[in-house]
Amino acid sequence: MTAEDFALPRQTHDIFAIMARGHFISSNGTKDNMSRLYDIINQEENFPRLQAYFNVIKYNIERGNNYFYFSRINEGNSLIEKKLETFERYIDVIDLFASMDNKITIGSRFRPAEIAEECNANVRLKQKLQKIPMYRSETMLNKVRDICDLMARDSYLELEDENTESYKVLDSYNYLMDVINAISIYEESTGTDSNSSGIIYN
Amino acid sequence: MNTENVRILNRIVEINISNVKYADIELCGNTCFVGTNNFGKTSLQRAILFFYSANSRGLGIAQSQKSFEEHYFRYENSYLVYEIATEEKNFFVMVYRHNKLVFRFVDAPYDADFFFNANDEAMKIKEIISGLEKRGIYISNQIDTFERYRNIIFGTETDKQLAKFHLLKGNEKYQNIPKSITNVFLSSKNSIDSRFIKDFIANSLTTENSSIRLEQVERQLRQFNEKYTDIETFIKKETQQLIELIDKKYDQVHLLKGSQMELADKLGSSLRFAESQNEAIREASKKKEEELEILTEDHEKLISEIDNKQGNVREEIGYYDKSIRDANKRLRDYKDKNIEEAVEKNAEREKLQVEQNIARREYESLTSNVASIELKYASLLEQLRNDKMAYINTINAKTSEIFNHYNELQLLQKNEFNKRESELKTKREEAFSEVNAEVTAKQIEFNELKSDEKVIRNTRFYEAEIKNIETELAELRAISYKNKSERAIKQNMVQTLQREWEAIEAKLKTSLSNEVNRTNGEIIKIKNEIKDIESKLNVQHDAFYGFLEKNVKDWHHTIGKVVNEKLLFRTDINPELKEETLKTLYGVSLNLESVDVVSKSIEEYQFEKNERLALIRDLEEALNAFQTSNNEEKMLAADKYGKQLGEFKEDVKVLSYSLDLADKREKKLMIELEDWQMKAGGEVEQSLSGNRQRLNIVEEELTLLNKRKNNLVDDFNRQLDQLKVYSEERLQDLKSRQETEISELEVEKKNQVKEFESKEEEISKEKETNFKSKGVDSKQLKQVEMRLKEVQEALKEIDQYAQLVSDYLKDKRDIFDKLPDFIQKKEEYVKSNNELTAQAEETTRKFNLKRMELNKQKRAFDEELIEFNNGVNFYSNNFRETPVYAKYSEIIERAEAKRTNYNIMDLCTQLLKNDSHFNEEYGAFQRYVNDFSGRFRLDNHFNFIIRNDATQAEYERFAQNLRSFINENKIELSIAETATQIGLVTDSIATKVKELSGQKDKIQHIITLIAEDFKKAEFEESKLIEFIKIKIEESDNKVYKLLKRIEEFREEHGLIYNEGLFNTDFATGTKREISGRAVKLLEQLRSAIKEQEQEEIRLQDLFELKFNIKEGMNETGWTHKIDSIGSTGTDILVKAIIYITLLHVFIKESSHRSSKDFKVHCIIDEVGQISAHYLRELLKFAKNRNIMMINGLPNKSGLESHYKYTYQFRKEDSGNVRIFPSIVTEVEA
């Protein structure tokens, strides 16, 4: 079976190239024609074709709130664990972002300097920032920069303007929020079962 | 000295040019300059090049170097003199600086004396001119522009005086000659690459501006693409949903904010009011308390006065009551004793006395005759009677004793009864008065409670609040009514404007589409004409026309006047030239002088074609202008109507909003009113229920008291009755005993009396018998006696009641006659007592009312004070430190002191509660705005941008702007602009591509000529170069290909009027499809430009040149690059040959056919590495093409011997360069 048999859109390769790296395609992304790619996947006739095509190679397109990403069919436990580990540090980042005076939400545009400045002026935020494990970040600004850089690499943010170092929050940020919201923390039971404490990822 | 009768640049003279003081260099043959680097060889060559190009900026001077003017013309007496040899007489042109570079033509061979004075110093221009004029030599006016100079030199000047100063007669393409010469000079240093050749050809054919600046195209495309993306993003479903959400949320946020501000204002007012009223309320409350005290005091005083009065009255009533009761009792007693009869009888006493006296006297008279008998019998009778009387008296005495005894006993009994009765009655009265007092007290209380109830029922609780709300409601309803009608009017206006706008839009659209159709029709017509002309031009070479051009001189004036145009362009008529029929028409000679020429020259056809092309351009421009003006009109309409509509819509929205608000407010007020009314009702009910409870208790107590009273009455009555019965029984017993004893005595008396009476009768009878015997009328006597007896009896009876009657009469006089007075008086006192009771009740009622009112007022003040204090405390402890206070502090602090319907605590709580709700809503609003603006590019043309740290006001402004954007339908404007832009972009690309590719034919032509020239080249002699072949191929430049596709697209679809750019109302299927393709093409072009990183598309990008050169045994094959043919020398040779060929072709193409006797120079620097053999070959090759070579050599190497002139350069100690001719002899060429 070839790609032609699926009557795939021209941009299939571009879509694969982005999502196979574990990145998201967000509807409000501008780099690499991202919003167009989103529209293409989102088109009624395209989605089932792409899904069928990628399923052949054991990829599944997951649809989020204005974003798409790949998941592996029959994902191995080790992969899931790895994902969870990656995610863990985002909990603190999102906590920090959500605690800002000017809350960072989808579509927000900000500069790392602004966040660093606010953290500097607010002890609570400062502590939250310090809690985030980022190596090699000596100053607060550099740490925020590293976080933004990391998030941009993971396609949650987009560096819109390199000159002003302006980032935009992409729709994929919803993914992080959704995962956070899916976490349920429950009271430790009377038993001493080590599995029964901590957080659960739904 | 020119000896060949050809026109040529004969000499160049430098006077004070750069660091050359003077140099006179002859150039009418191959010339070479020998000198080491930096001695000025290239400068001199540039000065020669300047003669041809007259363009100080196209001489290959680097930007970092001084300009040509600065470097060459340092002094005011710096001159460059070019002497041109002609067929007849030489002339020269001098260049000097007069602010800028200027030229003057002098009709004389160059003579140094013209420029130098006796001291061998170069003169100033004025002196030179005057010197020349003195000599009578023609000197032209100053030529200010390079263009004009070139026109003169290349023979296109129309001024007759100057026309003769030409080097050659160029045609309209003469600019190619200086360009070619320049290009040869400038590219001579580069390696030989087809690209340079391409550049050479292209540069020679084009002007600086005839390239397509990709940066500009990319910018246009980027601008279009950005706008397109922005619009696409805007019209997306998700974005539209976000707009709706933002709009809705903004309203909510606005509403909440408004209500918060209102609450804050109320809070401020309440606080100020509380502060200002605190002391006043405290005072007022105190005053009310005092008033209450005074009122109670007054009331008590009044009541005690009334009580005193009532006591007195009651005493009077008691007195009269008792008197009346006693009188009645006595009356009853008298009545019981038949007092009336007794009195009646008593009244007859005197009459009876008289009657007794009469009877006594009658009896005496009758008995006077028988006095002794009478006396005897009388004494006997008297005795008897006396005995009888004594007996009767005794009996009577006994009877009366018994009677009296029993009467006494009865009296005693009666007294006892009366005493007991009065005791009981007193007791009863006491008990009664006690109960009555209680009843009265309760009744009073009952009445008070009743009047309280009445007061409560009449009191309107919370009247002020209810009235305020009612007033506000009335005002609100009035405003709402007004707003509703205003909104209806505005909605009407909106509809009307919308209709007007739509009508104008439709009109504009129709007129535009008509114009587009009309223009496209005309363009198609003209294009057909162009096609016709082009077909003629294409076939002219092989047609009869071409034949005539080649073979018949001035055919236009002969055959051209009589031949059919169609015939001229037929290719199948095989024309042949026959000498004998020349100048005849099939042997017939015609005088055609007066006949007009009908044939047209190629130039004319070209001109016609160009004219039509220009016409198309004009039409398109006109259409563009129309479209622009149409758009402008559309924009004006949009501006006018959009703004008005926007305003009206905004007004409608504001009105709807205020109506909504009013509605909500009305509902709220209604609820509040109901609340107040319920509260008032509740208050009434509460007051009433308290009152009623008390009333019920009192009523019950009253009932109990009445019961008690009745029991008391019953009890006393029973006791009285018992007493009465006992007393009556006792009396009856006594009476009956009295009567029995008396009757016994009476019977005894009767019997005794009968005895006495029988004795008396006996005596009487004896007497009568005696009388009779003595003649006395005993009958009459008896009658008298009887009558006397009766009277005596009656008197006796009267005497019996005499005492009673006398008592009665006394009582009557003293008591009974005054009884009506007593009753009257008692009634008066009762009335007055009642009046006093009523007065007391009224006073108490009034007092209670007033007390209640005062209590209520005082309670209201106290409650208000408590409420104020609680509110202020709550405000200080729980509100003042919150961020909500900080947010609204200005409003709170600035509010005027005013009473509101809300208490401070409620206001604070509500504000705090609302704020958290507001924050939630605002968060959502911000999220929507961020999400919305994040969908657009950072620098989107709608300016939908919000910073992350934007203030609330900025967010709100964003929402407002978005709302106006929607209301004013600005997206349609943007779509229209973008649609126009795509039209303009494609149009501009198409025009540029067309312009550029229009020159491709010229290139093809030039290449053909060059190929032919190569063929003609004779390399036989040396055998070194066997052949040089050149061919043209299609360009594989991706950008150009796309540009071409756009141009074709444009040609195919005409002017793209892109209303179908987006899926809006205007869009139709076909238009959308075309637009979609156009957008796709433009996008492809944009990415290709980005990928290719090319600055511009020039003529040379339109084609590929390939060479095939065979040198000896080496054949390069068809290749772009020709730098690997052989040694450097070979390369230089090949390069030079190609350049010379190019130059030759261009000169031939660009000069007038008639102008043949001229030579030009080909300046190639640095030919030092070429072998003498090659050089000779080269010079020969050039000579055959009427081209003189000017070359630079680094040093003398023998090569110079092949040139006619050789000049050497030497730098003197002063730094000046001296140029002097080297003494060599031209070997060949």
Coordinates of N, CA and C in Angstrom, one line a residue, chain B residues 228-383:
Chain B
Y228 N -3.4 37.7 4.0 CA -4.2 36.6 3.7 C -4.4 35.7 4.9
T229 N -3.2 35.4 5.5 CA -3.2 34.5 6.7 C -4.1 35.1 7.8
D230 N -3.9 36.4 8.0 CA -4.6 37.1 9.0 C -6.1 36.9 8.8
I231 N -6.5 37.2 7.6 CA -8.0 37.1 7.2 C -8.5 35.7 7.4
E232 N -7.6 34.8 6.9 CA -8.0 33.3 7.0 C -8.2 33.0 8.5
T233 N -7.2 33.4 9.3 CA -7.3 33.1 10.7 C -8.6 33.8 11.3
F234 N -8.9 35.0 10.8 CA -10.1 35.7 11.4 C -11.4 35.0 11.1
I235 N -11.5 34.5 9.8 CA -12.8 33.9 9.4 C -12.9 32.5 9.8
K236 N -11.9 31.9 10.5 CA -12.0 30.5 11.0 C -13.2 30.4 12.0
K237 N -13.8 29.3 12.0 CA -14.9 29.0 12.9 C -14.5 29.3 14.3
E238 N -13.3 28.7 14.7 CA -12.9 28.8 16.1 C -12.7 30.2 16.5
T239 N -12.1 31.0 15.5 CA -11.9 32.4 15.8 C -13.2 33.2 16.0
Q240 N -14.1 32.9 15.2 CA -15.4 33.5 15.3 C -16.1 33.2 16.6
Q241 N -15.9 31.9 17.0 CA -16.5 31.5 18.3 C -15.8 32.3 19.4
L242 N -14.5 32.4 19.3 CA -13.8 33.2 20.3 C -14.3 34.7 20.3
I243 N -14.5 35.2 19.2 CA -15.0 36.6 19.1 C -16.3 36.7 19.9
E244 N -17.2 35.7 19.6 CA -18.5 35.8 20.3 C -18.3 35.7 21.8
L245 N -17.4 34.8 22.2 CA -17.1 34.6 23.6 C -16.6 35.8 24.3
I246 N -15.6 36.5 23.5 CA -15.0 37.7 24.0 C -16.1 38.7 24.2
D247 N -17.0 38.9 23.2 CA -18.0 39.9 23.2 C -18.9 39.7 24.5
K248 N -19.3 38.4 24.6 CA -20.2 38.0 25.7 C -19.5 38.3 27.1
K249 N -18.3 37.8 27.1 CA -17.6 37.9 28.4 C -17.4 39.4 28.7
Y250 N -17.0 40.1 27.7 CA -16.8 41.6 27.9 C -18.0 42.2 28.5
D251 N -19.2 41.9 27.9 CA -20.4 42.4 28.5 C -20.6 42.1 29.9
Q252 N -20.3 40.8 30.2 CA -20.5 40.3 31.6 C -19.5 41.1 32.5
V253 N -18.3 41.1 32.1 CA -17.3 41.7 32.9 C -17.6 43.2 33.1
H254 N -18.1 43.8 32.0 CA -18.4 45.2 32.1 C -19.6 45.4 33.1
L255 N -20.6 44.5 32.9 CA -21.7 44.6 33.8 C -21.3 44.5 35.3
L256 N -20.5 43.4 35.5 CA -20.0 43.2 36.8 C -19.2 44.4 37.4
K257 N -18.4 44.9 36.5 CA -17.6 46.0 36.9 C -18.4 47.2 37.3
G258 N -19.4 47.4 36.4 CA -20.4 48.5 36.6 C -21.1 48.3 38.0
S259 N -21.5 47.1 38.2 CA -22.3 46.9 39.4 C -21.3 47.0 40.6
Q260 N -20.1 46.5 40.5 CA -19.1 46.7 41.5 C -18.9 48.1 41.8
M261 N -18.8 48.9 40.8 CA -18.5 50.3 40.9 C -19.7 51.0 41.6
E262 N -20.9 50.5 41.2 CA -22.1 51.1 41.8 C -22.1 50.7 43.3
L263 N -21.8 49.5 43.6 CA -21.7 49.0 45.0 C -20.7 49.8 45.8
A264 N -19.5 50.0 45.1 CA -18.4 50.7 45.8 C -18.9 52.2 46.1
D265 N -19.6 52.7 45.1 CA -20.1 54.1 45.3 C -21.1 54.1 46.5
K266 N -22.0 53.1 46.5 CA -23.0 53.0 47.5 C -22.3 52.9 48.9
L267 N -21.2 52.0 48.9 CA -20.5 51.8 50.1 C -19.9 53.1 50.6
G268 N -19.2 53.8 49.6 CA -18.6 55.0 50.0 C -19.6 56.0 50.5
S269 N -20.8 56.1 49.8 CA -21.9 57.0 50.3 C -22.3 56.6 51.7
S270 N -22.5 55.3 51.9 CA -23.0 54.8 53.2 C -22.0 55.1 54.3
L271 N -20.8 54.9 53.9 CA -19.7 55.2 54.9 C -19.7 56.7 55.3
R272 N -19.7 57.5 54.3 CA -19.6 58.9 54.5 C -20.9 59.3 55.3
F273 N -22.0 58.8 54.9 CA -23.3 59.1 55.6 C -23.2 58.7 57.1
A274 N -22.7 57.4 57.2 CA -22.6 56.9 58.6 C -21.7 57.8 59.5
E275 N -20.6 58.2 58.8 CA -19.7 59.1 59.6 C -20.3 60.4 59.9
S276 N -21.0 61.0 58.9 CA -21.6 62.3 59.1 C -22.8 62.2 60.1
Q277 N -23.5 61.1 60.1 CA -24.8 61.0 60.8 C -24.7 60.4 62.2
N278 N -23.5 59.8 62.5 CA -23.4 59.1 63.8 C -23.8 60.0 65.0
E279 N -23.2 61.1 65.1 CA -23.4 62.0 66.3 C -24.9 62.5 66.3
A280 N -25.3 62.9 65.0 CA -26.6 63.4 64.9 C -27.7 62.4 65.3
I281 N -27.4 61.1 64.9 CA -28.4 60.1 65.3 C -28.4 59.8 66.8
R282 N -27.2 59.8 67.3 CA -27.1 59.6 68.8 C -27.9 60.7 69.5
E283 N -27.7 61.9 69.1 CA -28.4 63.1 69.6 C -29.9 62.9 69.5
A284 N -30.3 62.5 68.3 CA -31.7 62.4 68.0 C -32.4 61.3 68.9
S285 N -31.6 60.2 69.1 CA -32.1 59.1 69.9 C -32.3 59.6 71.3
K286 N -31.4 60.3 71.8 CA -31.4 60.9 73.2 C -32.6 61.8 73.3
K287 N -32.8 62.6 72.3 CA -33.9 63.6 72.3 C -35.2 62.8 72.4
K288 N -35.3 61.8 71.6 CA -36.5 61.0 71.6 C -36.8 60.4 73.0
E289 N -35.8 60.0 73.6 CA -35.9 59.4 75.0 C -36.5 60.4 75.9
E290 N -35.9 61.6 75.8 CA -36.4 62.7 76.7 C -37.9 63.0 76.4
E291 N -38.2 63.1 75.1 CA -39.5 63.4 74.7 C -40.5 62.3 75.3
L292 N -40.0 61.1 75.3 CA -40.8 60.0 75.8 C -41.1 60.1 77.3
E293 N -40.0 60.5 78.0 CA -40.2 60.7 79.5 C -41.2 61.8 79.8
I294 N -41.0 62.9 79.1 CA -42.0 64.1 79.3 C -43.4 63.6 79.0
L295 N -43.5 62.9 77.9 CA -44.8 62.4 77.5 C -45.5 61.6 78.6
T296 N -44.7 60.6 79.1 CA -45.2 59.7 80.2 C -45.6 60.5 81.4
E297 N -44.8 61.4 81.8 CA -45.0 62.3 82.9 C -46.4 63.0 82.8
D298 N -46.5 63.7 81.6 CA -47.7 64.5 81.3 C -48.9 63.6 81.4
H299 N -48.7 62.4 80.8 CA -49.9 61.5 80.7 C -50.3 61.1 82.1
E300 N -49.4 60.7 82.9 CA -49.7 60.2 84.3 C -50.4 61.3 85.1
K301 N -50.0 62.5 84.9 CA -50.5 63.7 85.6 C -52.0 63.8 85.2
L302 N -52.2 63.8 84.0 CA -53.5 64.0 83.4 C -54.5 62.9 83.9
I303 N -54.0 61.7 83.9 CA -54.8 60.5 84.3 C -55.1 60.6 85.8
S304 N -54.2 61.0 86.6 CA -54.5 61.1 88.0 C -55.5 62.2 88.3
E305 N -55.5 63.3 87.5 CA -56.5 64.4 87.6 C -57.9 63.8 87.3
I306 N -57.9 63.1 86.2 CA -59.2 62.5 85.8 C -59.7 61.5 86.9
D307 N -58.8 60.8 87.4 CA -59.1 59.8 88.5 C -59.7 60.5 89.7
N308 N -59.1 61.6 90.1 CA -59.6 62.3 91.2 C -61.0 62.8 91.0
K309 N -61.2 63.3 89.8 CA -62.5 63.8 89.4 C -63.5 62.7 89.5
Q310 N -63.1 61.6 88.9 CA -64.0 60.4 88.8 C -64.3 59.9 90.2
G311 N -63.4 60.0 91.2 CA -63.6 59.6 92.6 C -64.8 60.4 93.2
N312 N -64.7 61.7 93.0 CA -65.7 62.6 93.5 C -67.1 62.3 92.9
V313 N -67.0 62.1 91.6 CA -68.3 61.8 90.9 C -68.9 60.5 91.4
R314 N -68.0 59.6 91.6 CA -68.5 58.2 92.0 C -69.2 58.3 93.4
E315 N -68.5 59.1 94.3 CA -69.1 59.3 95.6 C -70.5 59.9 95.5
E316 N -70.6 60.9 94.7 CA -72.0 61.5 94.5 C -72.9 60.5 94.0
I317 N -72.4 59.7 93.0 CA -73.3 58.7 92.4 C -73.8 57.8 93.5
G318 N -72.8 57.4 94.4 CA -73.1 56.4 95.5 C -74.2 57.0 96.4
Y319 N -74.0 58.3 96.7 CA -74.9 58.9 97.6 C -76.3 58.9 97.0
Y320 N -76.4 59.4 95.8 CA -77.8 59.5 95.2 C -78.3 58.1 95.0
D321 N -77.5 57.2 94.7 CA -78.0 55.8 94.4 C -78.6 55.3 95.7
K322 N -77.9 55.5 96.8 CA -78.4 55.0 98.1 C -79.7 55.7 98.5
S323 N -79.8 57.1 98.3 CA -81.0 57.8 98.6 C -82.2 57.3 97.8
I324 N -81.9 57.0 96.5 CA -83.0 56.6 95.6 C -83.4 55.2 96.1
R325 N -82.4 54.4 96.4 CA -82.7 53.0 96.8 C -83.6 53.1 98.1
D326 N -83.2 53.9 99.1 CA -84.0 54.0 100.3 C -85.4 54.5 100.1
A327 N -85.5 55.5 99.3 CA -86.8 56.1 99.0 C -87.7 55.0 98.4
N328 N -87.1 54.3 97.4 CA -87.9 53.3 96.8 C -88.4 52.2 97.7
K329 N -87.4 51.9 98.6 CA -87.7 50.9 99.6 C -88.9 51.3 100.5
R330 N -88.8 52.6 100.9 CA -89.9 53.1 101.8 C -91.2 53.2 101.0
L331 N -91.1 53.6 99.8 CA -92.3 53.7 99.0 C -93.0 52.3 98.9
R332 N -92.0 51.3 98.6 CA -92.5 50.0 98.6 C -93.2 49.6 99.9
D333 N -92.6 49.9 101.0 CA -93.2 49.6 102.3 C -94.6 50.2 102.5
Y334 N -94.6 51.5 102.2 CA -95.9 52.3 102.3 C -97.0 51.6 101.4
K335 N -96.5 51.2 100.2 CA -97.4 50.6 99.3 C -97.9 49.3 99.9
D336 N -97.0 48.6 100.5 CA -97.4 47.3 101.1 C -98.5 47.6 102.2
K337 N -98.4 48.7 102.8 CA -99.4 49.0 103.9 C -100.6 49.8 103.4
N338 N -100.8 49.7 102.1 CA -102.0 50.3 101.5 C -102.1 51.8 101.8
I339 N -101.0 52.4 101.7 CA -100.9 53.8 102.1 C -101.8 54.7 101.3
E340 N -102.0 54.3 100.1 CA -102.9 55.2 99.3 C -104.3 55.2 99.8
E341 N -104.8 54.0 100.2 CA -106.1 53.9 100.7 C -106.2 54.7 102.0
A342 N -105.2 54.4 102.9 CA -105.2 55.1 104.2 C -105.2 56.6 104.0
V343 N -104.5 57.1 103.1 CA -104.4 58.5 102.9 C -105.8 59.0 102.4
E344 N -106.3 58.2 101.5 CA -107.6 58.5 101.0 C -108.6 58.7 102.1
K345 N -108.6 57.6 102.9 CA -109.6 57.6 104.0 C -109.3 58.7 105.0
N346 N -108.1 58.9 105.3 CA -107.7 60.0 106.2 C -108.3 61.3 105.7
A347 N -108.3 61.4 104.4 CA -108.9 62.7 103.8 C -110.3 62.9 104.1
E348 N -111.0 61.7 104.5 CA -112.5 61.8 104.8 C -112.7 62.0 106.3
R349 N -111.7 62.1 107.1 CA -111.8 62.2 108.5 C -112.7 63.3 109.0
E350 N -112.5 64.4 108.6 CA -113.2 65.6 109.0 C -114.7 65.5 108.6
K351 N -114.9 65.0 107.4 CA -116.3 64.8 107.0 C -117.0 63.9 107.9
L352 N -116.3 62.8 108.3 CA -116.9 61.8 109.2 C -117.1 62.5 110.6
Q353 N -116.3 63.2 111.0 CA -116.4 63.9 112.3 C -117.7 64.8 112.3
V354 N -117.9 65.4 111.3 CA -119.1 66.3 111.1 C -120.3 65.4 111.2
E355 N -120.2 64.3 110.4 CA -121.4 63.4 110.4 C -121.7 62.8 111.7
Q356 N -120.7 62.5 112.5 CA -120.8 62.0 113.9 C -121.5 63.0 114.8
N357 N -121.1 64.2 114.7 CA -121.7 65.3 115.5 C -123.2 65.4 115.2
I358 N -123.5 65.4 113.9 CA -124.9 65.5 113.4 C -125.7 64.4 114.0
A359 N -125.2 63.1 113.9 CA -125.9 62.0 114.4 C -126.1 62.1 115.9
R360 N -125.1 62.5 116.6 CA -125.2 62.6 118.0 C -126.2 63.6 118.4
R361 N -126.3 64.7 117.8 CA -127.3 65.7 118.1 C -128.7 65.2 117.8
E362 N -128.9 64.5 116.6 CA -130.2 63.9 116.3 C -130.6 62.9 117.3
Y363 N -129.7 62.0 117.8 CA -130.0 61.1 118.8 C -130.5 61.7 120.1
E364 N -129.8 62.7 120.5 CA -130.1 63.5 121.7 C -131.5 64.1 121.7
S365 N -131.8 64.6 120.5 CA -133.1 65.2 120.3 C -134.2 64.2 120.4
L366 N -134.0 63.0 119.9 CA -134.9 61.9 119.9 C -135.2 61.4 121.3
T367 N -134.2 61.3 122.1 CA -134.3 60.8 123.4 C -134.6 61.7 124.5
S368 N -134.8 62.9 124.2 CA -135.1 64.0 125.2 C -136.3 63.7 126.0
N369 N -137.5 62.9 125.5 CA -138.8 62.7 126.2 C -138.7 61.6 127.1
V370 N -138.0 60.7 126.9 CA -137.8 59.6 127.8 C -136.5 59.6 128.4
A371 N -136.2 60.8 129.0 CA -134.8 60.9 129.4 C -134.5 60.0 130.6
S372 N -135.6 59.8 131.6 CA -135.2 59.0 132.7 C -135.1 57.5 132.3
I373 N -136.1 57.1 131.6 CA -136.0 55.7 131.0 C -134.7 55.6 130.3
E374 N -134.7 56.6 129.5 CA -133.5 56.6 128.6 C -132.3 56.6 129.5
L375 N -132.4 57.4 130.5 CA -131.2 57.6 131.3 C -130.9 56.3 132.0
K376 N -132.1 55.6 132.6 CA -131.9 54.3 133.2 C -131.3 53.4 132.3
Y377 N -132.0 53.2 131.2 CA -131.5 52.3 130.1 C -130.2 52.7 129.6
A378 N -130.1 54.1 129.5 CA -128.8 54.5 128.9 C -127.7 54.2 129.8
S379 N -128.0 54.4 131.2 CA -126.9 54.0 132.1 C -126.6 52.6 132.1
L380 N -127.8 51.8 132.0 CA -127.6 50.4 131.9 C -126.8 50.0 130.7
L381 N -127.3 50.6 129.6 CA -126.6 50.3 128.3 C -125.2 50.8 128.4
E382 N -125.1 52.0 129.0 CA -123.8 52.6 129.0 C -122.9 51.7 129.8
Q383 N -123.5 51.2 131.0 CA -122.7 50.3 131.8 C -122.2 49.1 131.0

